[in-house]
CSV table of C-alpha atoms in Angstrom, one decimal:
chain,number,residue,atom,x,y,z
A,1,UNK,CA,7.7,8.2,6.8
A,2,UNK,CA,10.6,7.3,4.5
A,3,UNK,CA,8.0,5.6,2.2
A,4,UNK,CA,5.9,8.8,2.2
A,5,UNK,CA,9.0,10.7,1.3
A,6,UNK,CA,9.7,8.4,-1.7
A,7,UNK,CA,6.1,8.7,-2.9
A,8,UNK,CA,6.1,12.5,-2.5
A,9,UNK,CA,9.5,13.1,-4.3
A,10,UNK,CA,9.2,10.4,-7.0
A,11,UNK,CA,5.9,8.6,-7.4
A,12,UNK,CA,3.5,11.6,-7.0
A,13,UNK,CA,4.8,13.1,-10.3
A,14,UNK,CA,2.7,10.5,-12.1
A,15,UNK,CA,0.6,8.6,-9.6
A,16,UNK,CA,-2.4,9.9,-7.7
A,17,UNK,CA,-3.7,8.9,-4.2
A,18,UNK,CA,-7.2,10.2,-4.5
A,19,UNK,CA,-8.6,8.3,-1.5
A,20,UNK,CA,-5.9,9.4,1.1
A,21,UNK,CA,-6.4,12.6,3.0
A,22,UNK,CA,-3.5,14.6,4.3
A,23,UNK,CA,-4.8,14.4,7.9
A,24,UNK,CA,-4.3,10.6,7.7
A,25,UNK,CA,-0.6,11.2,7.9
A,26,UNK,CA,-1.0,11.7,11.6
A,27,UNK,CA,-1.0,7.9,11.9
A,28,UNK,CA,2.6,7.9,10.6
A,29,UNK,CA,3.7,10.2,13.4
A,30,UNK,CA,3.5,13.6,11.7
A,31,UNK,CA,2.4,16.6,13.8
A,32,UNK,CA,-0.5,18.8,13.0
A,33,UNK,CA,1.9,21.6,11.9
A,34,UNK,CA,3.8,19.3,9.6
A,35,UNK,CA,0.6,18.0,8.0
A,36,UNK,CA,-0.6,21.6,7.4
A,37,UNK,CA,2.8,22.3,5.8
A,38,UNK,CA,2.6,19.2,3.6
A,39,UNK,CA,-1.0,20.1,2.5
A,40,UNK,CA,-0.1,23.7,1.7
A,41,UNK,CA,2.5,22.6,-0.8
A,42,UNK,CA,-0.3,21.4,-3.1
A,43,UNK,CA,-2.7,23.5,-5.1
A,44,UNK,CA,-6.3,22.4,-4.9
A,45,UNK,CA,-8.8,23.3,-7.6
A,46,UNK,CA,-12.0,24.1,-5.6
A,47,UNK,CA,-15.3,25.8,-6.0
A,48,UNK,CA,-17.7,27.1,-7.0
A,49,UNK,CA,-17.5,30.2,-4.8
A,50,UNK,CA,-20.3,32.6,-4.1
A,51,UNK,CA,-19.9,34.0,-7.6
A,52,UNK,CA,-20.2,30.6,-9.2
A,53,UNK,CA,-16.5,30.4,-10.2
A,54,UNK,CA,-13.9,27.7,-9.7
A,55,UNK,CA,-10.7,28.8,-8.0
A,56,UNK,CA,-7.3,27.5,-6.8
A,57,UNK,CA,-6.2,27.5,-3.1
A,58,UNK,CA,-3.5,25.9,-1.0
A,59,UNK,CA,-4.3,22.5,0.3
A,60,UNK,CA,-5.8,21.8,3.8
A,61,UNK,CA,-5.4,18.8,6.0
A,62,UNK,CA,-8.9,17.7,5.2
A,63,UNK,CA,-8.1,17.6,1.4
A,64,UNK,CA,-7.1,14.4,-0.4
A,65,UNK,CA,-3.8,14.1,-2.3
A,66,UNK,CA,-4.6,15.8,-5.7
A,67,UNK,CA,-3.9,14.0,-8.9
A,68,UNK,CA,-1.0,15.1,-11.0
A,69,UNK,CA,-3.1,15.2,-14.2
A,70,UNK,CA,-6.6,16.8,-14.7
A,71,UNK,CA,-8.1,13.6,-16.0
A,72,UNK,CA,-7.3,10.0,-17.0
A,73,UNK,CA,-7.0,10.9,-20.7
A,74,UNK,CA,-4.4,13.6,-19.9
A,75,UNK,CA,-2.5,11.1,-17.8
A,76,UNK,CA,-2.4,8.5,-20.6
A,77,UNK,CA,-1.3,11.1,-23.1
A,78,UNK,CA,1.6,12.1,-21.0
A,79,UNK,CA,2.7,8.5,-20.3
A,80,UNK,CA,2.8,6.9,-23.7
A,81,UNK,CA,-0.9,5.9,-23.8
A,82,UNK,CA,-1.0,4.2,-20.4
A,83,UNK,CA,-2.5,6.1,-17.5
A,84,UNK,CA,-0.5,5.5,-14.2
A,85,UNK,CA,-2.8,3.7,-11.7
A,86,UNK,CA,-4.0,5.5,-8.6
A,87,UNK,CA,-1.9,4.3,-5.6
A,88,UNK,CA,-4.5,4.6,-2.9
A,89,UNK,CA,-5.4,0.9,-2.9
A,90,UNK,CA,-2.5,-0.3,-5.1
A,91,UNK,CA,-0.9,-2.5,-2.4
A,92,UNK,CA,-4.1,-4.5,-2.0
A,93,UNK,CA,-5.1,-4.4,-5.7
A,94,UNK,CA,-1.8,-6.0,-6.7
A,95,UNK,CA,-1.9,-8.6,-4.0
A,96,UNK,CA,-0.6,-12.0,-5.4
A,97,UNK,CA,-2.1,-15.1,-3.8
A,98,UNK,CA,0.6,-17.6,-2.7
A,99,UNK,CA,0.2,-21.2,-3.8
A,100,UNK,CA,0.0,-24.4,-1.9
A,101,UNK,CA,1.0,-25.0,0.9
A,102,UNK,CA,1.9,-21.4,1.8
A,103,UNK,CA,-1.7,-20.1,1.5
A,104,UNK,CA,-2.7,-22.6,4.3
A,105,UNK,CA,-0.2,-21.0,6.7
A,106,UNK,CA,-1.3,-17.6,5.6
A,107,UNK,CA,-4.8,-18.3,7.0
A,108,UNK,CA,-3.3,-18.5,10.5
A,109,UNK,CA,-0.5,-15.9,10.2
A,110,UNK,CA,-2.8,-13.4,8.4
A,111,UNK,CA,-0.1,-12.8,5.8
A,112,UNK,CA,-1.1,-9.7,3.9
A,113,UNK,CA,2.1,-8.6,2.3
A,114,UNK,CA,1.5,-10.0,-1.2
A,115,UNK,CA,0.9,-6.5,-2.6
A,116,UNK,CA,4.0,-4.9,-1.0
A,117,UNK,CA,6.1,-7.9,-2.0
A,118,UNK,CA,5.0,-7.5,-5.6
A,119,UNK,CA,5.6,-3.7,-5.6
A,120,UNK,CA,9.1,-4.2,-4.2
A,121,UNK,CA,9.9,-6.9,-6.8
A,122,UNK,CA,8.7,-4.7,-9.6
A,123,UNK,CA,10.7,-1.7,-8.5
A,124,UNK,CA,13.9,-3.7,-8.2
A,125,UNK,CA,13.4,-5.9,-11.3
A,126,UNK,CA,14.2,-3.3,-14.0
A,127,UNK,CA,17.9,-4.3,-14.2
A,128,UNK,CA,17.0,-7.9,-15.2
A,129,UNK,CA,17.8,-8.7,-18.8
A,130,UNK,CA,15.1,-10.3,-21.0
A,131,UNK,CA,15.7,-14.0,-22.0
A,132,UNK,CA,17.3,-14.5,-25.3
A,133,UNK,CA,14.8,-14.5,-28.2
A,134,UNK,CA,12.1,-12.7,-26.2
A,135,UNK,CA,10.6,-9.8,-28.2
A,136,UNK,CA,9.9,-6.7,-26.1
A,137,UNK,CA,7.3,-4.3,-27.6
A,138,UNK,CA,8.7,-1.0,-28.7
A,139,UNK,CA,8.3,1.8,-26.1
A,140,UNK,CA,8.0,-0.6,-23.2
A,141,UNK,CA,10.5,-1.8,-20.5
A,142,UNK,CA,11.2,-5.5,-19.6
A,143,UNK,CA,10.5,-6.5,-16.0
A,144,UNK,CA,10.2,-10.2,-15.1
A,145,UNK,CA,8.0,-9.4,-12.1
A,146,UNK,CA,5.3,-7.5,-14.1
A,147,UNK,CA,2.1,-9.6,-13.7
A,148,UNK,CA,0.3,-8.4,-16.8
A,149,UNK,CA,2.9,-9.0,-19.5
A,150,UNK,CA,6.5,-9.3,-20.4
A,151,UNK,CA,7.0,-5.5,-20.2
A,152,UNK,CA,5.4,-2.3,-19.1
A,153,UNK,CA,5.2,1.3,-20.2
A,154,UNK,CA,6.7,2.7,-17.0
A,155,UNK,CA,10.5,3.1,-17.2
A,156,UNK,CA,12.7,2.5,-14.2
A,157,UNK,CA,11.3,5.1,-11.8
A,158,UNK,CA,14.1,5.4,-9.2
A,159,UNK,CA,17.8,5.0,-8.9
A,160,UNK,CA,20.3,4.8,-6.0
A,161,UNK,CA,20.8,8.1,-4.3
A,162,UNK,CA,17.8,9.8,-5.8
A,163,UNK,CA,16.0,10.4,-2.5
A,164,UNK,CA,18.0,11.8,0.5
A,165,UNK,CA,17.2,10.2,3.8
A,166,UNK,CA,17.9,12.2,7.0
A,167,UNK,CA,18.0,9.2,9.3
A,168,UNK,CA,21.0,7.5,7.8
A,169,UNK,CA,19.1,4.7,6.1
A,170,UNK,CA,20.6,3.2,2.9
A,171,UNK,CA,19.8,5.3,-0.2
A,172,UNK,CA,19.4,2.4,-2.5
A,173,UNK,CA,16.7,1.2,-4.9
A,174,UNK,CA,16.1,-1.8,-2.6
A,175,UNK,CA,15.6,0.4,0.5
A,176,UNK,CA,13.4,2.8,-1.5
A,177,UNK,CA,11.3,0.0,-2.7
A,178,UNK,CA,10.9,-1.5,0.8
A,179,UNK,CA,9.9,1.9,2.2
A,180,UNK,CA,7.4,2.9,-0.4
A,181,UNK,CA,5.8,-0.6,-0.4
A,182,UNK,CA,5.3,-0.3,3.3
A,183,UNK,CA,3.8,3.2,2.9
A,184,UNK,CA,1.4,2.0,0.2
A,185,UNK,CA,0.3,-0.9,2.3
A,186,UNK,CA,-0.5,1.5,5.1
A,187,UNK,CA,-2.4,3.8,2.6
A,188,UNK,CA,-4.4,0.9,1.4
A,189,UNK,CA,-5.4,-0.3,4.9
A,190,UNK,CA,-4.2,2.1,7.6
A,191,UNK,CA,-5.9,0.0,10.4
A,192,UNK,CA,-4.5,-3.3,9.3
A,193,UNK,CA,-2.4,-3.8,12.5
A,194,UNK,CA,-5.3,-2.9,14.8
A,195,UNK,CA,-7.6,-5.3,12.9
A,196,UNK,CA,-5.1,-8.1,13.2
A,197,UNK,CA,-4.7,-7.5,16.9
A,198,UNK,CA,-8.5,-7.5,17.4
A,199,UNK,CA,-8.9,-10.6,15.3
A,200,UNK,CA,-6.2,-12.4,17.4
A,201,UNK,CA,-8.0,-11.5,20.6
A,202,UNK,CA,-11.3,-12.7,19.3
A,203,UNK,CA,-9.8,-16.0,18.2
A,204,UNK,CA,-8.3,-16.5,21.7
A,205,UNK,CA,-11.6,-15.7,23.3
A,206,UNK,CA,-13.5,-18.1,21.1
A,207,UNK,CA,-11.1,-20.9,21.8
A,208,UNK,CA,-11.4,-20.4,25.6
A,209,UNK,CA,-15.2,-20.0,25.3
A,210,UNK,CA,-15.4,-23.2,23.3
A,211,UNK,CA,-13.3,-25.1,25.8
A,212,UNK,CA,-15.5,-23.8,28.7
A,213,UNK,CA,-18.7,-24.8,26.8
A,214,UNK,CA,-17.3,-28.3,26.2
A,215,UNK,CA,-16.3,-28.8,29.8
A,216,UNK,CA,-19.7,-27.6,30.9
A,217,UNK,CA,-21.4,-30.0,28.6
A,218,UNK,CA,-19.3,-32.9,30.0
A,219,UNK,CA,-20.2,-31.8,33.5
A,220,UNK,CA,-23.9,-31.6,32.9
A,221,UNK,CA,-24.2,-34.9,31.1
A,222,UNK,CA,-21.6,-36.8,33.2
A,223,UNK,CA,-24.3,-38.6,35.3
A,224,UNK,CA,-26.8,-39.2,32.5
A,225,UNK,CA,-26.9,-42.8,31.3
A,226,UNK,CA,-26.1,-43.3,27.6
């Protein structure tokens, strides 16, 4: 919920979440009334109506988060020529594969936090100074964790104390980054935990079944001459 608050108050000004419906917030513990209130804060361009006209209306729980810009060209024009990416699947799209030998352990632990780890590092990496002699393109901002270059168009998006938490959590960039990264991982794969639990149960079942099959084979062929 803290991550959703950070997205709503900071990230949603530039980044869309076109694939996430308001009603999905129920998975985060929000009540139906709260979800209706969240949705109603947004204006949805809908239609056509019976007269064939488009119209604006308050959002409903079944609606998806609307984009802050009417199209990608408008988004790019408002952000120095680079359209902010949609955040619906950002945590999975920015997943960074870990090298040897960690990727071997990841097979068994089902480590899936590469995307959130990258997002957290990016959000907290703006205070780093570029190495001496490095040329930073004009109009961009150095970030050593940016995977696509030495700098990016997006300036530092958040500062300490910018978002007020009601639960007493630290109001620091590090905490904001952790929370919004967790929220974006949920948005990208809301059933991740259930999938992992099911996969673990299946693996335990297959191991036990394999052991039973092996013991049955030994029992059946025990008295057969080889």
